[in-house]
PDB file of C-alpha atoms in Angstrom:
ATOM      1  CA  SER J   1      18.016  -8.879  26.319  1.00 36.00           C
ATOM      2  CA  PRO J   2      16.683  -7.775  22.906  1.00 38.00           C
ATOM      3  CA  PRO J   3      12.867  -8.154  22.349  1.00 41.00           C
ATOM      4  CA  THR J   4      11.576 -11.172  20.587  1.00 44.00           C
ATOM      5  CA  ALA J   5      10.476 -10.621  16.983  1.00 45.00           C
ATOM      6  CA  ALA J   6       6.664 -10.458  16.810  1.00 51.00           C
ATOM      7  CA  LEU J   7       6.486 -11.115  13.086  1.00 57.00           C
ATOM      8  CA  PRO J   8       7.099 -14.316  11.064  1.00 63.00           C
ATOM      9  CA  LEU J   9      10.435 -14.468   9.264  1.00 78.00           C
ATOM     10  CA  TYR J  10       8.929 -14.842   5.911  1.00 87.00           C
ATOM     11  CA  ALA J  11       6.433 -13.452   3.465  1.00 90.00           C
ATOM     12  CA  THR J  12       3.949 -15.445   1.302  1.00 92.00           C
ATOM     13  CA  VAL J  13       2.935 -14.271  -2.192  1.00 94.00           C
ATOM     14  CA  GLN J  14      -0.297 -15.843  -3.462  1.00 93.00           C
ATOM     15  CA  ILE J  15      -0.755 -15.256  -7.251  1.00 94.00           C
ATOM     16  CA  GLN J  16      -3.668 -16.261  -9.382  1.00 91.00           C
ATOM     17  CA  PHE J  17      -2.554 -16.193 -12.981  1.00 93.00           C
ATOM     18  CA  ASP J  18      -4.472 -14.987 -16.036  1.00 90.00           C
ATOM     19  CA  GLN J  19      -4.117 -16.889 -19.284  1.00 92.00           C
ATOM     20  CA  ASN J  20      -0.424 -15.832 -19.813  1.00 92.00           C
ATOM     21  CA  PRO J  21       1.618 -16.794 -16.766  1.00 94.00           C
ATOM     22  CA  GLU J  22       4.790 -16.613 -18.806  1.00 95.00           C
ATOM     23  CA  ASP J  23       4.327 -12.817 -19.002  1.00 94.00           C
ATOM     24  CA  ILE J  24       4.576 -12.370 -15.195  1.00 95.00           C
ATOM     25  CA  GLY J  25       7.761 -11.722 -13.182  1.00 96.00           C
ATOM     26  CA  MET J  26       8.176 -10.856  -9.495  1.00 96.00           C
ATOM     27  CA  LYS J  27      11.110  -9.592  -7.348  1.00 96.00           C
ATOM     28  CA  LEU J  28      11.585  -8.758  -3.653  1.00 94.00           C
ATOM     29  CA  LYS J  29      14.642  -6.704  -2.754  1.00 93.00           C
ATOM     30  CA  ASN J  30      15.938  -5.444   0.564  1.00 89.00           C
ATOM     31  CA  ARG J  31      16.070  -1.709   0.056  1.00 87.00           C
ATOM     32  CA  LEU J  32      18.553  -1.110   2.715  1.00 82.00           C
ATOM     33  CA  ASP J  33      21.435  -3.278   1.512  1.00 83.00           C
ATOM     34  CA  GLY J  34      20.265  -4.169  -2.037  1.00 86.00           C
ATOM     35  CA  THR J  35      20.010  -7.916  -1.346  1.00 88.00           C
ATOM     36  CA  VAL J  36      17.696  -9.644  -3.802  1.00 92.00           C
ATOM     37  CA  LEU J  37      15.671 -12.087  -1.646  1.00 91.00           C
ATOM     38  CA  PHE J  38      13.354 -13.394  -4.409  1.00 94.00           C
ATOM     39  CA  ASP J  39      13.500 -13.163  -8.219  1.00 95.00           C
ATOM     40  CA  ARG J  40      11.259 -14.713 -10.762  1.00 95.00           C
ATOM     41  CA  PRO J  41      11.863 -13.096 -14.060  1.00 95.00           C
ATOM     42  CA  THR J  42       9.288 -13.135 -16.783  1.00 93.00           C
ATOM     43  CA  SER J  43       9.008 -16.527 -18.519  1.00 93.00           C
ATOM     44  CA  SER J  44       9.690 -18.293 -15.099  1.00 94.00           C
ATOM     45  CA  TYR J  45       6.041 -19.444 -14.999  1.00 95.00           C
ATOM     46  CA  GLY J  46       4.968 -21.891 -17.573  1.00 94.00           C
ATOM     47  CA  LYS J  47       1.835 -21.922 -19.702  1.00 93.00           C
ATOM     48  CA  SER J  48       0.389 -24.897 -17.768  1.00 94.00           C
ATOM     49  CA  LEU J  49      -0.240 -22.458 -14.814  1.00 94.00           C
ATOM     50  CA  ALA J  50      -2.827 -20.450 -16.844  1.00 93.00           C
ATOM     51  CA  GLY J  51      -5.804 -19.683 -14.580  1.00 91.00           C
ATOM     52  CA  GLN J  52      -4.075 -21.459 -11.617  1.00 93.00           C
ATOM     53  CA  THR J  53      -3.045 -20.165  -8.179  1.00 93.00           C
ATOM     54  CA  THR J  54       0.434 -20.672  -6.896  1.00 94.00           C
ATOM     55  CA  HIS J  55       2.296 -19.600  -3.648  1.00 94.00           C
ATOM     56  CA  GLU J  56       5.800 -18.328  -3.150  1.00 94.00           C
ATOM     57  CA  VAL J  57       7.433 -18.297   0.360  1.00 93.00           C
ATOM     58  CA  ILE J  58      10.126 -15.598   0.786  1.00 90.00           C
ATOM     59  CA  PRO J  59      12.397 -15.175   3.799  1.00 85.00           C
ATOM     60  CA  ILE J  60      12.333 -11.463   4.737  1.00 81.00           C
ATOM     61  CA  TYR J  61      12.958 -10.721   8.365  1.00 63.00           C
ATOM     62  CA  SER J  62      16.078 -10.541  10.444  1.00 58.00           C
ATOM     63  CA  LYS J  63      16.253 -11.926  13.970  1.00 56.00           C
ATOM     64  CA  LYS J  64      18.503  -9.092  14.903  1.00 60.00           C
ATOM     65  CA  GLY J  65      15.608  -6.906  15.616  1.00 60.00           C
ATOM     66  CA  GLU J  66      16.289  -4.288  13.066  1.00 72.00           C
ATOM     67  CA  HIS J  67      13.860  -2.213  11.005  1.00 80.00           C
ATOM     68  CA  GLN J  68      13.778  -3.526   7.472  1.00 83.00           C
ATOM     69  CA  THR J  69      12.588  -1.963   4.166  1.00 89.00           C
ATOM     70  CA  TYR J  70      11.808  -3.959   1.057  1.00 92.00           C
ATOM     71  CA  ARG J  71      10.754  -3.262  -2.502  1.00 93.00           C
ATOM     72  CA  PHE J  72       8.286  -5.685  -4.111  1.00 95.00           C
ATOM     73  CA  THR J  73       7.881  -5.505  -7.841  1.00 94.00           C
ATOM     74  CA  ILE J  74       5.532  -7.417 -10.106  1.00 94.00           C
ATOM     75  CA  GLU J  75       5.733  -6.996 -13.898  1.00 93.00           C
ATOM     76  CA  ASP J  76       3.878  -8.113 -16.992  1.00 91.00           C
ATOM     77  CA  ASN J  77       5.444  -8.219 -20.486  1.00 90.00           C
ATOM     78  CA  ASN J  78       1.919  -7.833 -21.961  1.00 84.00           C
ATOM     79  CA  LYS J  79       1.446  -4.610 -20.079  1.00 78.00           C
ATOM     80  CA  ASP J  80      -2.110  -5.154 -18.757  1.00 75.00           C
ATOM     81  CA  GLY J  81      -1.349  -6.841 -15.432  1.00 80.00           C
ATOM     82  CA  LEU J  82      -3.332  -9.935 -14.343  1.00 83.00           C
ATOM     83  CA  CYS J  83      -6.411  -8.684 -16.086  1.00 71.00           C
ATOM     84  CA  CYS J  84      -8.811  -7.953 -18.787  1.00 65.00           C
ATOM     85  CA  SER J  85      -8.751  -9.737 -22.219  1.00 66.00           C
ATOM     86  CA  ASN J  86      -6.379 -12.418 -20.977  1.00 72.00           C
ATOM     87  CA  GLY J  87      -8.558 -13.406 -18.061  1.00 77.00           C
ATOM     88  CA  TYR J  88      -8.896 -12.277 -14.458  1.00 77.00           C
ATOM     89  CA  GLY J  89      -5.990 -12.807 -12.068  1.00 85.00           C
ATOM     90  CA  SER J  90      -4.623 -11.232  -8.900  1.00 87.00           C
ATOM     91  CA  TYR J  91      -1.821 -11.251  -6.370  1.00 91.00           C
ATOM     92  CA  GLU J  92      -1.558 -10.850  -2.634  1.00 91.00           C
ATOM     93  CA  LEU J  93       1.407 -10.597  -0.273  1.00 93.00           C
ATOM     94  CA  TYR J  94       1.092 -11.677   3.323  1.00 90.00           C
ATOM     95  CA  ILE J  95       3.507 -11.377   6.231  1.00 85.00           C
ATOM     96  CA  GLY J  96       3.707 -15.013   7.303  1.00 82.00           C
ATOM     97  CA  ASP J  97       1.158 -17.610   6.150  1.00 77.00           C
ATOM     98  CA  ASP J  98      -1.377 -16.681   3.507  1.00 68.00           C
ATOM     99  CA  ALA J  99      -4.023 -18.812   5.383  1.00 67.00           C
ATOM    100  CA  GLU J 100      -3.950 -16.351   8.276  1.00 67.00           C
ATOM    101  CA  GLY J 101      -5.120 -12.793   8.418  1.00 70.00           C
ATOM    102  CA  GLN J 102      -5.387 -10.139   5.708  1.00 77.00           C
ATOM    103  CA  PRO J 103      -2.887  -9.460   2.959  1.00 86.00           C
ATOM    104  CA  LEU J 104      -0.471  -6.585   3.519  1.00 89.00           C
ATOM    105  CA  LEU J 105      -0.827  -5.611  -0.202  1.00 88.00           C
ATOM    106  CA  SER J 106      -2.691  -6.805  -3.270  1.00 86.00           C
ATOM    107  CA  GLY J 107      -3.368  -5.912  -6.891  1.00 83.00           C
ATOM    108  CA  SER J 108      -4.629  -7.057 -10.287  1.00 79.00           C
ATOM    109  CA  ILE J 109      -4.686  -4.351 -12.863  1.00 72.00           C
ATOM    110  CA  PHE J 110      -1.498  -2.510 -13.764  1.00 75.00           C
ATOM    111  CA  ASP J 111       0.537  -1.534 -16.828  1.00 73.00           C
ATOM    112  CA  SER J 112       4.083  -2.902 -17.373  1.00 82.00           C
ATOM    113  CA  LYS J 113       4.806  -3.151 -13.586  1.00 86.00           C
ATOM    114  CA  GLU J 114       3.681  -2.362 -10.075  1.00 87.00           C
ATOM    115  CA  THR J 115       6.027  -1.644  -7.174  1.00 90.00           C
ATOM    116  CA  TRP J 116       5.385  -1.505  -3.436  1.00 91.00           C
ATOM    117  CA  LEU J 117       7.520  -0.166  -0.646  1.00 91.00           C
ATOM    118  CA  ILE J 118       7.182  -2.473   2.371  1.00 91.00           C
ATOM    119  CA  GLU J 119       8.222  -1.289   5.799  1.00 88.00           C
ATOM    120  CA  VAL J 120       8.755  -4.023   8.445  1.00 82.00           C
ATOM    121  CA  PRO J 121       9.508  -2.490  11.834  1.00 79.00           C
ATOM    122  CA  PHE J 122      10.685  -4.856  14.534  1.00 71.00           C
ATOM    123  CA  SER J 123       8.100  -4.002  17.162  1.00 73.00           C
ATOM    124  CA  SER J 124       5.098  -2.500  15.267  1.00 77.00           C
ATOM    125  CA  PRO J 125       2.896  -3.613  12.293  1.00 82.00           C
ATOM    126  CA  PRO J 126       4.385  -3.612   8.860  1.00 85.00           C
ATOM    127  CA  THR J 127       3.035  -1.277   6.155  1.00 88.00           C
ATOM    128  CA  ALA J 128       3.013  -1.256   2.288  1.00 88.00           C
ATOM    129  CA  THR J 129       2.824   1.829   0.081  1.00 85.00           C
ATOM    130  CA  LEU J 130       2.208   1.651  -3.718  1.00 81.00           C
ATOM    131  CA  GLN J 131       5.012   3.568  -5.556  1.00 80.00           C
ATOM    132  CA  SER J 132       4.406   5.871  -8.428  1.00 68.00           C
ATOM    133  CA  GLN J 133       4.889   4.732 -12.055  1.00 65.00           C
ATOM    134  CA  ASP J 134       5.326   6.755 -15.248  1.00 58.00           C
ATOM    135  CA  GLY J 135       1.903   8.034 -16.422  1.00 57.00           C
ATOM    136  CA  ASP J 136       0.300   7.873 -12.992  1.00 60.00           C
ATOM    137  CA  ILE J 137      -1.416  10.801 -11.348  1.00 66.00           C
ATOM    138  CA  TYR J 138      -0.845  11.443  -7.680  1.00 68.00           C
ATOM    139  CA  ALA J 139      -2.838  12.499  -4.686  1.00 75.00           C
ATOM    140  CA  THR J 140      -0.950  14.344  -1.919  1.00 75.00           C
ATOM    141  CA  VAL J 141      -2.234  14.405   1.636  1.00 80.00           C
ATOM    142  CA  GLN J 142      -0.898  17.333   3.746  1.00 79.00           C
ATOM    143  CA  ILE J 143      -1.559  16.692   7.445  1.00 83.00           C
ATOM    144  CA  GLN J 144      -0.829  18.973  10.419  1.00 83.00           C
ATOM    145  CA  PHE J 145      -0.883  16.814  13.517  1.00 83.00           C
ATOM    146  CA  ASP J 146      -2.289  17.776  16.894  1.00 83.00           C
ATOM    147  CA  LEU J 147      -0.479  16.624  19.995  1.00 84.00           C
ATOM    148  CA  PHE J 148      -1.107  12.847  19.393  1.00 84.00           C
ATOM    149  CA  PRO J 149      -0.049  11.846  15.910  1.00 84.00           C
ATOM    150  CA  GLU J 150       0.057   8.166  17.031  1.00 85.00           C
ATOM    151  CA  ASP J 151      -3.816   8.274  17.159  1.00 87.00           C
ATOM    152  CA  ILE J 152      -4.115   9.148  13.466  1.00 86.00           C
ATOM    153  CA  GLY J 153      -4.530   6.595  10.616  1.00 86.00           C
ATOM    154  CA  ILE J 154      -5.103   7.251   6.849  1.00 86.00           C
ATOM    155  CA  ARG J 155      -6.262   4.851   4.075  1.00 85.00           C
ATOM    156  CA  LEU J 156      -6.997   5.278   0.415  1.00 84.00           C
ATOM    157  CA  GLU J 157      -8.886   2.532  -1.486  1.00 84.00           C
ATOM    158  CA  ASN J 158     -10.187   2.008  -4.987  1.00 81.00           C
ATOM    159  CA  ASN J 159     -13.903   1.914  -4.592  1.00 80.00           C
ATOM    160  CA  LEU J 160     -14.355  -0.209  -7.640  1.00 78.00           C
ATOM    161  CA  ASP J 161     -12.168  -3.189  -6.853  1.00 78.00           C
ATOM    162  CA  ASN J 162     -11.299  -2.404  -3.225  1.00 80.00           C
ATOM    163  CA  THR J 163      -7.509  -2.331  -3.967  1.00 78.00           C
ATOM    164  CA  VAL J 164      -5.798  -0.581  -1.034  1.00 80.00           C
ATOM    165  CA  LEU J 165      -3.474   2.060  -2.592  1.00 77.00           C
ATOM    166  CA  PHE J 166      -2.272   3.567   0.641  1.00 78.00           C
ATOM    167  CA  ASP J 167      -2.558   2.517   4.273  1.00 80.00           C
ATOM    168  CA  ARG J 168      -1.203   4.025   7.524  1.00 81.00           C
ATOM    169  CA  PRO J 169      -3.088   2.498  10.348  1.00 82.00           C
ATOM    170  CA  THR J 170      -3.127   4.243  13.758  1.00 84.00           C
ATOM    171  CA  SER J 171       0.244   4.182  15.492  1.00 79.00           C
ATOM    172  CA  SER J 172       2.036   4.495  12.217  1.00 75.00           C
ATOM    173  CA  TYR J 173       3.034   8.097  12.965  1.00 76.00           C
ATOM    174  CA  GLY J 174       5.185   7.264  16.008  1.00 65.00           C
ATOM    175  CA  LYS J 175       4.685   6.867  19.682  1.00 53.00           C
ATOM    176  CA  SER J 176       6.223   8.656  22.566  1.00 42.00           C
ATOM    177  CA  LEU J 177       9.306   6.842  23.830  1.00 36.00           C
ATOM    178  CA  ALA J 178       9.777   6.057  27.472  1.00 36.00           C
ATOM    179  CA  GLY J 179      10.623   9.216  29.280  1.00 41.00           C
ATOM    180  CA  GLN J 180       9.296  11.479  26.579  1.00 44.00           C
ATOM    181  CA  THR J 181       6.239  13.564  27.114  1.00 51.00           C
ATOM    182  CA  ARG J 182       5.761  14.449  23.397  1.00 54.00           C
ATOM    183  CA  ASN J 183       5.699  12.576  20.124  1.00 61.00           C
ATOM    184  CA  SER J 184       8.249  14.050  17.760  1.00 66.00           C
ATOM    185  CA  LEU J 185       5.681  14.636  15.138  1.00 73.00           C
ATOM    186  CA  ALA J 186       3.251  16.402  17.474  1.00 80.00           C
ATOM    187  CA  GLY J 187       2.226  19.784  15.922  1.00 80.00           C
ATOM    188  CA  GLN J 188       4.310  19.080  12.816  1.00 78.00           C
ATOM    189  CA  THR J 189       3.129  18.919   9.213  1.00 77.00           C
ATOM    190  CA  THR J 190       3.833  15.952   6.926  1.00 75.00           C
ATOM    191  CA  HIS J 191       3.003  15.024   3.364  1.00 72.00           C
ATOM    192  CA  GLU J 192       1.992  11.681   1.922  1.00 74.00           C
ATOM    193  CA  VAL J 193       2.119  11.070  -1.865  1.00 69.00           C
ATOM    194  CA  MET J 194      -0.227   8.383  -3.260  1.00 72.00           C
ATOM    195  CA  PRO J 195      -0.249   7.141  -6.835  1.00 66.00           C
ATOM    196  CA  ILE J 196      -3.942   6.930  -7.779  1.00 71.00           C
ATOM    197  CA  TYR J 197      -4.699   7.078 -11.330  1.00 62.00           C
ATOM    198  CA  SER J 198      -3.451   6.106 -14.848  1.00 56.00           C
ATOM    199  CA  LYS J 199      -4.866   7.397 -18.109  1.00 52.00           C
ATOM    200  CA  LYS J 200      -5.008   3.826 -19.387  1.00 54.00           C
ATOM    201  CA  ARG J 201      -7.305   2.539 -16.705  1.00 56.00           C
ATOM    202  CA  GLY J 202     -10.505   4.415 -17.375  1.00 63.00           C
ATOM    203  CA  ASP J 203     -12.674   6.333 -14.826  1.00 69.00           C
ATOM    204  CA  GLN J 204     -11.957   5.421 -11.209  1.00 74.00           C
ATOM    205  CA  THR J 205     -13.639   5.934  -7.875  1.00 81.00           C
ATOM    206  CA  TYR J 206     -11.659   6.122  -4.576  1.00 84.00           C
ATOM    207  CA  ARG J 207     -12.513   6.093  -0.930  1.00 84.00           C
ATOM    208  CA  PHE J 208     -10.302   8.128   1.454  1.00 85.00           C
ATOM    209  CA  THR J 209     -10.571   7.513   5.181  1.00 85.00           C
ATOM    210  CA  ILE J 210      -8.850   9.272   8.132  1.00 86.00           C
ATOM    211  CA  GLU J 211      -9.419   8.051  11.602  1.00 86.00           C
ATOM    212  CA  ASP J 212      -8.461   8.997  15.159  1.00 86.00           C
ATOM    213  CA  SER J 213      -8.392   6.319  17.770  1.00 85.00           C
ATOM    214  CA  HIS J 214      -9.019   9.003  20.447  1.00 81.00           C
ATOM    215  CA  GLY J 215     -12.240  10.066  18.783  1.00 79.00           C
ATOM    216  CA  ASP J 216     -11.842  13.853  18.421  1.00 78.00           C
ATOM    217  CA  GLY J 217     -10.012  14.209  15.115  1.00 79.00           C
ATOM    218  CA  LEU J 218      -7.162  16.760  14.726  1.00 80.00           C
ATOM    219  CA  CYS J 219      -8.897  19.023  17.075  1.00 72.00           C
ATOM    220  CA  CYS J 220      -9.866  20.740  20.248  1.00 68.00           C
ATOM    221  CA  SER J 221      -8.099  20.180  23.494  1.00 64.00           C
ATOM    222  CA  ASN J 222      -5.273  18.241  21.701  1.00 63.00           C
ATOM    223  CA  GLY J 223      -4.071  20.985  19.430  1.00 60.00           C
ATOM    224  CA  SER J 224      -5.245  22.049  15.897  1.00 50.00           C
ATOM    225  CA  MET J 225      -8.836  23.536  15.745  1.00 37.00           C
ATOM    226  CA  VAL J 226      -9.359  21.910  12.296  1.00 38.00           C
ATOM    227  CA  ARG J 227     -12.316  19.588  12.042  1.00 38.00           C
ATOM    228  CA  MET J 228     -12.344  16.899   9.419  1.00 39.00           C
ATOM    229  CA  ASN J 229     -14.572  14.538   7.511  1.00 40.00           C
ATOM    230  CA  SER J 230     -13.775  10.938   8.240  1.00 42.00           C
ATOM    231  CA  THR J 231     -14.441   9.642   4.695  1.00 52.00           C
ATOM    232  CA  LEU J 232     -14.402  11.104   1.192  1.00 52.00           C
ATOM    233  CA  ALA J 233     -15.560   9.579  -2.015  1.00 55.00           C
ATOM    234  CA  MET J 234     -13.517  10.715  -5.079  1.00 56.00           C
ATOM    235  CA  LYS J 235     -14.330  10.088  -8.660  1.00 57.00           C
ATOM    236  CA  MET J 236     -11.788  10.818 -11.463  1.00 52.00           C
ATOM    237  CA  SER J 237     -12.575  10.972 -15.175  1.00 52.00           C
ATOM    238  CA  TRP J 238     -11.016  12.012 -18.372  1.00 50.00           C
ATOM    239  CA  LYS J 239     -12.550  14.491 -20.953  1.00 49.00           C
ATOM    240  CA  GLY J 240     -10.195  14.914 -23.751  1.00 48.00           C
ATOM    241  CA  SER J 241      -6.800  15.605 -22.178  1.00 44.00           C
ATOM    242  CA  LEU J 242      -8.235  17.028 -19.016  1.00 49.00           C
ATOM    243  CA  CYS J 243      -8.784  15.115 -15.771  1.00 47.00           C
ATOM    244  CA  TYR J 244     -11.773  15.975 -13.641  1.00 51.00           C
ATOM    245  CA  LEU J 245     -12.044  15.236  -9.857  1.00 51.00           C
ATOM    246  CA  GLU J 246     -15.360  14.935  -8.088  1.00 55.00           C
ATOM    247  CA  VAL J 247     -15.293  14.816  -4.341  1.00 52.00           C
ATOM    248  CA  ALA J 248     -18.305  13.877  -2.292  1.00 52.00           C
ATOM    249  CA  LEU J 249     -18.794  13.486   1.493  1.00 43.00           C
ATOM    250  CA  ALA J 250     -19.392   9.958   2.470  1.00 44.00           C
ATOM    251  CA  ALA J 251     -19.599  10.474   6.185  1.00 38.00           C
ATOM    252  CA  LYS J 252     -20.829  13.153   8.539  1.00 36.00           C
ATOM    253  CA  GLN J 253     -18.430  15.586  10.170  1.00 35.00           C
ATOM    254  CA  CYS J 254     -16.834  14.726  13.429  1.00 34.00           C
ATOM    255  CA  GLY J 255     -18.033  16.489  16.529  1.00 35.00           C
TER     256      GLY J 255
END
């Protein structure tokens, strides 16, 4: 018999509005078949919700046990997100009830819109990745795995507001299937693209973390001899039309 779904069959969006709720719109779409599961175009939320918090419950998950991919978009007609001169607001999306656990994704400051790609596997934890927008600058992580890619996790956070811009927890890069002795990504190189910066948002500081649940990094008896630093602090600033990146070690080297 097929396995029982380990995840709830719905997502919850919690949104705290700034002073202009009528400027905000949200949409959740199944990326595989194009089905729009939730749509609140701009002007859907009335002025009476200014400064208030509301919740939207969205059915997202199939009982058939299939991997699903969704695209969540939040937009703002005023092009400053839930932020700044119009008061502070924020949004969070949870798999299941927003009263339980940590949000899968969250945000506050953006330009005209912000889009997330949500992966909901049937038998492993869901992930969310912020998608690039026009005007953003990207970071690219190139990682050559040792023999155990499933031990590796990567995370990028904005150090100023703790927004998680990219998150791949350990086990995200596949596990060996029954009867296999080797993960298909073992020894392979992959690339991850992360939108991290907009010229309109001012100077930013980021925290990049890579972890290994086995405790020896991408190294030694398990393959590649490359040692790594577990955490990097990155600061980006603009001087004229040029972007400057400062990188500082925030943790001692492994080993």
